[in-house]
mmCIF file of N, CA and C in Angstrom:
data_model
loop_
_atom_site.group_PDB
_atom_site.id
_atom_site.type_symbol
_atom_site.label_atom_id
_atom_site.label_comp_id
_atom_site.label_asym_id
_atom_site.label_seq_id
_atom_site.Cartn_x
_atom_site.Cartn_y
_atom_site.Cartn_z
ATOM 1 N N MET A 1 -47.172 -13.208 7.900
ATOM 2 C CA MET A 1 -45.744 -13.979 6.805
ATOM 3 C C MET A 1 -46.343 -13.478 5.394
ATOM 4 N N LYS A 2 -47.423 -13.169 4.802
ATOM 5 C CA LYS A 2 -47.123 -12.402 3.358
ATOM 6 C C LYS A 2 -46.176 -11.117 3.357
ATOM 7 N N SER A 3 -46.676 -10.305 4.200
ATOM 8 C CA SER A 3 -45.863 -9.317 4.416
ATOM 9 C C SER A 3 -44.439 -9.364 4.136
ATOM 10 N N PHE A 4 -44.147 -10.157 5.175
ATOM 11 C CA PHE A 4 -42.340 -10.723 5.019
ATOM 12 C C PHE A 4 -42.284 -10.952 3.983
ATOM 13 N N ILE A 5 -42.833 -12.226 2.843
ATOM 14 C CA ILE A 5 -42.265 -12.323 1.709
ATOM 15 C C ILE A 5 -42.355 -11.111 0.795
ATOM 16 N N ALA A 6 -43.528 -10.055 0.703
ATOM 17 C CA ALA A 6 -43.171 -8.980 0.223
ATOM 18 C C ALA A 6 -42.427 -8.173 0.309
ATOM 19 N N LEU A 7 -41.851 -8.118 1.537
ATOM 20 C CA LEU A 7 -40.899 -7.079 1.913
ATOM 21 C C LEU A 7 -39.542 -8.080 1.521
ATOM 22 N N ALA A 8 -39.079 -8.921 1.448
ATOM 23 C CA ALA A 8 -38.154 -9.971 1.120
ATOM 24 C C ALA A 8 -38.325 -9.606 -0.416
ATOM 25 N N LEU A 9 -39.190 -10.028 -1.250
ATOM 26 C CA LEU A 9 -39.230 -9.640 -2.421
ATOM 27 C C LEU A 9 -38.924 -8.186 -2.761
ATOM 28 N N LEU A 10 -39.912 -7.640 -2.433
ATOM 29 C CA LEU A 10 -39.163 -5.772 -2.782
ATOM 30 C C LEU A 10 -37.491 -5.993 -2.258
ATOM 31 N N VAL A 11 -36.602 -6.293 -1.581
ATOM 32 C CA VAL A 11 -35.333 -6.020 -0.929
ATOM 33 C C VAL A 11 -34.209 -6.363 -2.269
ATOM 34 N N ALA A 12 -35.139 -7.684 -2.618
ATOM 35 C CA ALA A 12 -34.256 -8.749 -3.699
ATOM 36 C C ALA A 12 -34.592 -7.965 -5.262
ATOM 37 N N VAL A 13 -35.129 -7.345 -5.316
ATOM 38 C CA VAL A 13 -35.358 -6.508 -6.497
ATOM 39 C C VAL A 13 -34.606 -5.429 -6.288
ATOM 40 N N ALA A 14 -34.990 -4.242 -5.662
ATOM 41 C CA ALA A 14 -34.060 -3.370 -5.378
ATOM 42 C C ALA A 14 -32.435 -3.734 -5.416
ATOM 43 N N ALA A 15 -32.084 -5.002 -4.689
ATOM 44 C CA ALA A 15 -30.735 -5.287 -4.643
ATOM 45 C C ALA A 15 -30.461 -5.636 -6.158
ATOM 46 N N ALA A 16 -31.251 -5.918 -7.128
ATOM 47 C CA ALA A 16 -31.070 -6.507 -8.579
ATOM 48 C C ALA A 16 -30.847 -5.721 -9.620
ATOM 49 N N VAL A 17 -31.068 -4.375 -8.938
ATOM 50 C CA VAL A 17 -31.049 -3.153 -9.884
ATOM 51 C C VAL A 17 -29.323 -2.839 -10.445
ATOM 52 N N PRO A 18 -29.380 -2.858 -11.411
ATOM 53 C CA PRO A 18 -28.141 -2.386 -11.763
ATOM 54 C C PRO A 18 -27.827 -0.745 -11.472
ATOM 55 N N VAL A 19 -26.571 -0.787 -10.698
ATOM 56 C CA VAL A 19 -26.044 0.234 -10.416
ATOM 57 C C VAL A 19 -24.657 1.235 -11.336
ATOM 58 N N SER A 20 -25.592 2.330 -12.128
ATOM 59 C CA SER A 20 -24.761 2.703 -12.605
ATOM 60 C C SER A 20 -23.487 3.271 -12.103
ATOM 61 N N GLN A 21 -22.320 2.767 -12.708
ATOM 62 C CA GLN A 21 -20.979 3.394 -11.938
ATOM 63 C C GLN A 21 -20.466 4.415 -12.643
ATOM 64 N N ASP A 22 -20.070 5.324 -11.849
ATOM 65 C CA ASP A 22 -19.098 6.865 -11.878
ATOM 66 C C ASP A 22 -17.446 6.676 -12.483
ATOM 67 N N PRO A 23 -17.336 6.880 -13.732
ATOM 68 C CA PRO A 23 -15.782 6.351 -13.979
ATOM 69 C C PRO A 23 -14.914 7.187 -12.708
ATOM 70 N N LYS A 24 -15.201 7.981 -11.887
ATOM 71 C CA LYS A 24 -15.059 8.726 -11.176
ATOM 72 C C LYS A 24 -14.769 7.698 -9.375
ATOM 73 N N ASP A 25 -15.579 6.621 -9.710
ATOM 74 C CA ASP A 25 -15.759 6.004 -8.723
ATOM 75 C C ASP A 25 -14.519 4.634 -8.586
ATOM 76 N N ALA A 26 -14.031 4.338 -10.301
ATOM 77 C CA ALA A 26 -13.267 3.421 -11.107
ATOM 78 C C ALA A 26 -12.108 3.259 -9.785
ATOM 79 N N VAL A 27 -11.841 2.096 -9.218
ATOM 80 C CA VAL A 27 -10.212 2.021 -8.568
ATOM 81 C C VAL A 27 -9.434 1.026 -9.564
ATOM 82 N N VAL A 28 -8.016 1.042 -8.634
ATOM 83 C CA VAL A 28 -7.496 -0.073 -9.892
ATOM 84 C C VAL A 28 -7.031 -1.652 -9.434
ATOM 85 N N THR A 29 -7.689 -2.461 -10.220
ATOM 86 C CA THR A 29 -8.407 -3.853 -9.453
ATOM 87 C C THR A 29 -6.603 -4.750 -9.757
ATOM 88 N N ARG A 30 -5.858 -4.065 -11.024
ATOM 89 C CA ARG A 30 -4.597 -5.064 -11.568
ATOM 90 C C ARG A 30 -3.942 -3.974 -11.708
ATOM 91 N N TYR A 31 -2.604 -4.090 -11.018
ATOM 92 C CA TYR A 31 -1.320 -2.772 -11.961
ATOM 93 C C TYR A 31 -0.043 -4.413 -11.517
ATOM 94 N N GLU A 32 0.643 -3.776 -12.632
ATOM 95 C CA GLU A 32 2.163 -4.637 -12.634
ATOM 96 C C GLU A 32 3.147 -3.582 -13.448
ATOM 97 N N SER A 33 4.263 -3.444 -12.940
ATOM 98 C CA SER A 33 5.159 -2.241 -13.420
ATOM 99 C C SER A 33 6.959 -2.806 -13.422
ATOM 100 N N ASP A 34 7.440 -2.650 -14.379
ATOM 101 C CA ASP A 34 8.808 -3.051 -14.414
ATOM 102 C C ASP A 34 9.550 -2.561 -15.097
ATOM 103 N N ASN A 35 10.191 -1.504 -14.541
ATOM 104 C CA ASN A 35 11.088 -0.074 -15.406
ATOM 105 C C ASN A 35 11.923 0.165 -14.214
ATOM 106 N N ILE A 36 13.409 -1.073 -14.935
ATOM 107 C CA ILE A 36 14.734 -0.873 -13.932
ATOM 108 C C ILE A 36 15.519 0.488 -14.500
ATOM 109 N N GLY A 37 14.725 1.200 -15.614
ATOM 110 C CA GLY A 37 15.574 2.279 -16.074
ATOM 111 C C GLY A 37 16.483 1.804 -17.102
ATOM 112 N N VAL A 38 17.005 0.859 -17.219
ATOM 113 C CA VAL A 38 17.811 0.570 -18.087
ATOM 114 C C VAL A 38 16.891 -0.357 -19.173
ATOM 115 N N GLU A 39 17.313 0.600 -20.711
ATOM 116 C CA GLU A 39 16.502 -0.348 -22.108
ATOM 117 C C GLU A 39 15.554 -0.463 -22.239
ATOM 118 N N GLY A 40 14.783 -0.235 -21.340
ATOM 119 C CA GLY A 40 13.050 -0.947 -21.420
ATOM 120 C C GLY A 40 12.129 -0.549 -20.254
ATOM 121 N N PHE A 41 11.113 -0.670 -20.151
ATOM 122 C CA PHE A 41 10.273 -0.869 -19.561
ATOM 123 C C PHE A 41 8.922 -1.631 -19.565
ATOM 124 N N ARG A 42 7.974 -2.061 -18.386
ATOM 125 C CA ARG A 42 6.883 -2.634 -19.036
ATOM 126 C C ARG A 42 6.055 -2.449 -17.907
ATOM 127 N N TYR A 43 4.418 -1.922 -18.256
ATOM 128 C CA TYR A 43 3.610 -2.060 -17.496
ATOM 129 C C TYR A 43 2.217 -2.334 -17.858
ATOM 130 N N ALA A 44 1.558 -3.353 -16.814
ATOM 131 C CA ALA A 44 0.106 -2.739 -17.322
ATOM 132 C C ALA A 44 -1.089 -2.836 -16.191
ATOM 133 N N TYR A 45 -2.121 -2.493 -16.203
ATOM 134 C CA TYR A 45 -3.278 -2.003 -15.455
ATOM 135 C C TYR A 45 -4.644 -2.293 -15.778
ATOM 136 N N GLU A 46 -5.657 -2.902 -14.623
ATOM 137 C CA GLU A 46 -6.584 -2.903 -15.090
ATOM 138 C C GLU A 46 -7.398 -2.260 -13.985
ATOM 139 N N THR A 47 -8.698 -1.593 -14.608
ATOM 140 C CA THR A 47 -9.297 -0.902 -13.132
ATOM 141 C C THR A 47 -11.130 -1.408 -13.650
ATOM 142 N N SER A 48 -11.775 -1.054 -11.590
ATOM 143 C CA SER A 48 -13.197 -1.712 -12.010
ATOM 144 C C SER A 48 -14.266 -1.382 -12.995
ATOM 145 N N ASP A 49 -14.041 -0.301 -13.653
ATOM 146 C CA ASP A 49 -14.812 -0.092 -14.856
ATOM 147 C C ASP A 49 -14.753 -0.401 -16.273
ATOM 148 N N GLY A 50 -13.703 -1.377 -16.123
ATOM 149 C CA GLY A 50 -13.312 -2.313 -17.209
ATOM 150 C C GLY A 50 -12.060 -1.667 -18.276
ATOM 151 N N LYS A 51 -11.826 -0.243 -18.133
ATOM 152 C CA LYS A 51 -10.432 -0.131 -18.844
ATOM 153 C C LYS A 51 -9.266 -1.017 -18.417
ATOM 154 N N SER A 52 -8.282 -0.946 -19.533
ATOM 155 C CA SER A 52 -7.589 -1.634 -19.206
ATOM 156 C C SER A 52 -6.264 -1.693 -20.388
ATOM 157 N N ALA A 53 -4.996 -1.395 -19.949
ATOM 158 C CA ALA A 53 -4.188 -0.956 -20.796
ATOM 159 C C ALA A 53 -2.423 -1.636 -20.134
ATOM 160 N N GLN A 54 -1.804 -1.881 -21.341
ATOM 161 C CA GLN A 54 -0.303 -2.740 -21.221
ATOM 162 C C GLN A 54 0.634 -1.927 -21.914
ATOM 163 N N GLU A 55 1.638 -1.899 -22.014
ATOM 164 C CA GLU A 55 3.242 -1.201 -22.576
ATOM 165 C C GLU A 55 3.789 -1.784 -22.114
ATOM 166 N N GLU A 56 4.789 -2.199 -23.231
ATOM 167 C CA GLU A 56 6.158 -2.270 -23.202
ATOM 168 C C GLU A 56 6.929 -1.031 -24.333
ATOM 169 N N GLY A 57 8.320 -0.822 -23.526
ATOM 170 C CA GLY A 57 8.991 0.083 -24.111
ATOM 171 C C GLY A 57 10.472 -0.807 -24.259
ATOM 172 N N GLN A 58 11.317 -0.590 -25.694
ATOM 173 C CA GLN A 58 12.309 -1.527 -26.205
ATOM 174 C C GLN A 58 13.421 -0.514 -26.355
ATOM 175 N N LEU A 59 14.521 -0.383 -25.953
ATOM 176 C CA LEU A 59 15.905 0.719 -26.750
ATOM 177 C C LEU A 59 16.223 0.087 -28.223
ATOM 178 N N LYS A 60 15.981 0.574 -28.693
ATOM 179 C CA LYS A 60 16.752 0.203 -30.204
ATOM 180 C C LYS A 60 18.089 0.691 -30.509
ATOM 181 N N ASN A 61 19.172 -0.242 -31.114
ATOM 182 C CA ASN A 61 20.086 0.270 -31.698
ATOM 183 C C ASN A 61 20.870 1.237 -30.750
ATOM 184 N N VAL A 62 21.201 0.233 -29.826
ATOM 185 C CA VAL A 62 21.827 1.222 -28.151
ATOM 186 C C VAL A 62 23.241 1.567 -28.362
ATOM 187 N N GLY A 63 23.545 2.702 -28.418
ATOM 188 C CA GLY A 63 25.178 3.261 -28.362
ATOM 189 C C GLY A 63 25.377 3.799 -29.999
ATOM 190 N N THR A 64 24.496 3.853 -31.158
ATOM 191 C CA THR A 64 24.607 4.092 -32.236
ATOM 192 C C THR A 64 23.722 5.473 -32.626
ATOM 193 N N GLU A 65 24.265 6.265 -33.299
ATOM 194 C CA GLU A 65 23.222 7.819 -33.844
ATOM 195 C C GLU A 65 21.944 7.310 -33.898
ATOM 196 N N ASN A 66 21.471 6.190 -33.959
ATOM 197 C CA ASN A 66 20.219 5.701 -34.403
ATOM 198 C C ASN A 66 19.426 5.149 -33.491
ATOM 199 N N GLU A 67 20.089 5.474 -31.863
ATOM 200 C CA GLU A 67 19.423 4.998 -31.189
ATOM 201 C C GLU A 67 17.815 5.444 -30.597
ATOM 202 N N ALA A 68 16.958 4.881 -30.128
ATOM 203 C CA ALA A 68 15.697 5.189 -30.335
ATOM 204 C C ALA A 68 14.647 4.099 -29.068
ATOM 205 N N ILE A 69 14.030 4.572 -28.751
ATOM 206 C CA ILE A 69 13.096 3.521 -27.996
ATOM 207 C C ILE A 69 11.562 3.266 -28.845
ATOM 208 N N GLU A 70 11.549 1.797 -28.877
ATOM 209 C CA GLU A 70 10.167 1.214 -29.464
ATOM 210 C C GLU A 70 9.343 1.205 -28.335
ATOM 211 N N VAL A 71 8.102 1.661 -28.913
ATOM 212 C CA VAL A 71 7.144 1.077 -27.640
ATOM 213 C C VAL A 71 5.755 0.350 -28.319
ATOM 214 N N ARG A 72 5.466 -0.576 -28.118
ATOM 215 C CA ARG A 72 4.116 -1.407 -28.040
ATOM 216 C C ARG A 72 3.257 -1.618 -26.854
ATOM 217 N N GLY A 73 1.863 -1.677 -27.259
ATOM 218 C CA GLY A 73 1.241 -1.832 -26.003
ATOM 219 C C GLY A 73 -0.636 -1.894 -26.543
ATOM 220 N N GLN A 74 -1.099 -1.943 -25.808
ATOM 221 C CA GLN A 74 -2.536 -2.255 -26.001
ATOM 222 C C GLN A 74 -3.316 -1.584 -25.432
ATOM 223 N N PHE A 75 -4.878 -0.721 -25.309
ATOM 224 C CA PHE A 75 -5.029 -0.667 -24.379
ATOM 225 C C PHE A 75 -6.512 -0.414 -24.754
ATOM 226 N N ALA A 76 -7.880 -0.810 -23.630
ATOM 227 C CA ALA A 76 -9.041 -1.097 -24.252
ATOM 228 C C ALA A 76 -9.958 -0.547 -22.986
ATOM 229 N N TYR A 77 -11.307 -0.477 -23.551
ATOM 230 C CA TYR A 77 -12.246 0.511 -22.416
ATOM 231 C C TYR A 77 -13.715 0.414 -23.353
ATOM 232 N N THR A 78 -15.103 0.567 -22.770
ATOM 233 C CA THR A 78 -15.707 0.312 -22.994
ATOM 234 C C THR A 78 -16.756 1.877 -23.523
ATOM 235 N N GLY A 79 -17.234 1.542 -24.701
ATOM 236 C CA GLY A 79 -17.706 2.620 -25.083
ATOM 237 C C GLY A 79 -18.868 3.296 -24.561
ATOM 238 N N PRO A 80 -19.663 4.261 -24.450
ATOM 239 C CA PRO A 80 -21.156 4.681 -24.434
ATOM 240 C C PRO A 80 -21.935 3.305 -24.796
ATOM 241 N N ASP A 81 -21.775 2.853 -26.070
ATOM 242 C CA ASP A 81 -22.931 2.207 -26.698
ATOM 243 C C ASP A 81 -22.711 0.650 -26.030
ATOM 244 N N GLY A 82 -21.843 0.299 -25.099
ATOM 245 C CA GLY A 82 -21.402 -0.644 -24.701
ATOM 246 C C GLY A 82 -20.793 -1.704 -25.219
ATOM 247 N N VAL A 83 -19.767 -1.465 -26.284
ATOM 248 C CA VAL A 83 -18.668 -2.191 -26.812
ATOM 249 C C VAL A 83 -17.394 -1.700 -26.279
ATOM 250 N N VAL A 84 -16.426 -3.160 -26.112
ATOM 251 C CA VAL A 84 -15.503 -2.695 -25.981
ATOM 252 C C VAL A 84 -14.994 -2.310 -26.949
ATOM 253 N N TYR A 85 -14.156 -1.398 -27.038
ATOM 254 C CA TYR A 85 -13.279 -0.864 -27.994
ATOM 255 C C TYR A 85 -11.652 -1.235 -27.568
ATOM 256 N N THR A 86 -10.889 -1.734 -28.759
ATOM 257 C CA THR A 86 -9.385 -2.446 -27.794
ATOM 258 C C THR A 86 -8.235 -1.688 -29.545
ATOM 259 N N VAL A 87 -7.612 -1.153 -28.760
ATOM 260 C CA VAL A 87 -6.185 -0.415 -29.889
ATOM 261 C C VAL A 87 -5.192 -0.939 -29.723
ATOM 262 N N THR A 88 -4.328 -1.267 -30.489
ATOM 263 C CA THR A 88 -2.996 -2.109 -30.073
ATOM 264 C C THR A 88 -2.248 -1.154 -30.974
ATOM 265 N N TYR A 89 -1.068 -0.937 -30.785
ATOM 266 C CA TYR A 89 0.043 -0.218 -31.248
ATOM 267 C C TYR A 89 1.577 -0.209 -31.357
ATOM 268 N N ILE A 90 2.450 0.669 -32.182
ATOM 269 C CA ILE A 90 3.414 0.887 -31.884
ATOM 270 C C ILE A 90 3.876 2.000 -32.357
ATOM 271 N N ALA A 91 4.736 2.353 -31.552
ATOM 272 C CA ALA A 91 5.648 3.702 -31.735
ATOM 273 C C ALA A 91 6.913 3.945 -32.066
ATOM 274 N N ASN A 92 6.997 4.547 -33.187
ATOM 275 C CA ASN A 92 8.875 4.271 -33.150
ATOM 276 C C ASN A 92 9.381 4.983 -33.801
ATOM 277 N N GLU A 93 10.383 5.295 -34.761
ATOM 278 C CA GLU A 93 10.907 6.064 -35.383
ATOM 279 C C GLU A 93 9.891 6.401 -36.638
ATOM 280 N N ASN A 94 9.043 5.627 -36.880
ATOM 281 C CA ASN A 94 8.002 5.796 -37.851
ATOM 282 C C ASN A 94 6.871 6.379 -37.375
ATOM 283 N N GLY A 95 6.574 6.998 -36.390
ATOM 284 C CA GLY A 95 5.441 7.692 -35.549
ATOM 285 C C GLY A 95 4.246 6.967 -34.981
ATOM 286 N N PHE A 96 3.343 7.273 -34.497
ATOM 287 C CA PHE A 96 2.263 6.394 -33.474
ATOM 288 C C PHE A 96 1.489 5.570 -34.531
ATOM 289 N N GLN A 97 1.357 4.342 -34.848
ATOM 290 C CA GLN A 97 1.001 3.507 -35.868
ATOM 291 C C GLN A 97 -0.143 2.203 -34.881
ATOM 292 N N PRO A 98 -1.525 2.883 -34.753
ATOM 293 C CA PRO A 98 -2.282 2.293 -33.381
ATOM 294 C C PRO A 98 -3.162 1.075 -34.987
ATOM 295 N N GLN A 99 -4.171 0.425 -33.985
ATOM 296 C CA GLN A 99 -4.658 -0.485 -35.259
ATOM 297 C C GLN A 99 -6.053 -0.878 -33.838
ATOM 298 N N GLY A 100 -7.126 -0.765 -34.990
ATOM 299 C CA GLY A 100 -8.110 -1.446 -33.923
ATOM 300 C C GLY A 100 -9.560 -1.501 -35.187
ATOM 301 N N ALA A 101 -10.238 -2.423 -34.648
ATOM 302 C CA ALA A 101 -11.494 -2.687 -35.860
ATOM 303 C C ALA A 101 -12.550 -1.700 -36.083
ATOM 304 N N HIS A 102 -12.216 -0.876 -35.032
ATOM 305 C CA HIS A 102 -13.074 0.742 -34.909
ATOM 306 C C HIS A 102 -12.363 1.849 -35.847
ATOM 307 N N LEU A 103 -11.126 1.377 -36.138
ATOM 308 C CA LEU A 103 -10.692 2.837 -36.443
ATOM 309 C C LEU A 103 -10.261 2.633 -38.322
ATOM 310 N N PRO A 104 -10.630 4.026 -38.860
ATOM 311 C CA PRO A 104 -10.195 3.467 -40.113
ATOM 312 C C PRO A 104 -9.205 3.194 -40.785
ATOM 313 N N GLN A 105 -8.706 2.596 -42.429
ATOM 314 C CA GLN A 105 -7.813 1.874 -42.939
ATOM 315 C C GLN A 105 -7.150 2.454 -43.953
ATOM 316 N N ALA A 106 -5.972 3.023 -43.794
ATOM 317 C CA ALA A 106 -5.340 3.582 -44.903
ATOM 318 C C ALA A 106 -5.793 2.831 -46.282
ATOM 319 N N PRO A 107 -6.057 3.589 -47.268
ATOM 320 C CA PRO A 107 -6.227 2.912 -48.463
ATOM 321 C C PRO A 107 -4.918 2.308 -48.870
#
């Protein structure tokens, strides 16, 4: 009986040891896409290793010489230090403009 308890404890401890997940083994756990090809798009995804992203684009000034697409989005990932980093951005005629608590701010 004692050896059964010892074996059960050993199995429980072995099962409780965290397994390092290799990013190559990550799978998509959520994926949404709305891309009808007219004036805009939207997508979002999450992966089993904690990465996520969402983005939407909209056509601005339709039919004019200033017609352009504006893209807004966000992505997040867990860094090697265990901290979740999140970047929110907009990209338009003024360029790519990211924001995040970990990014330096312009003076």
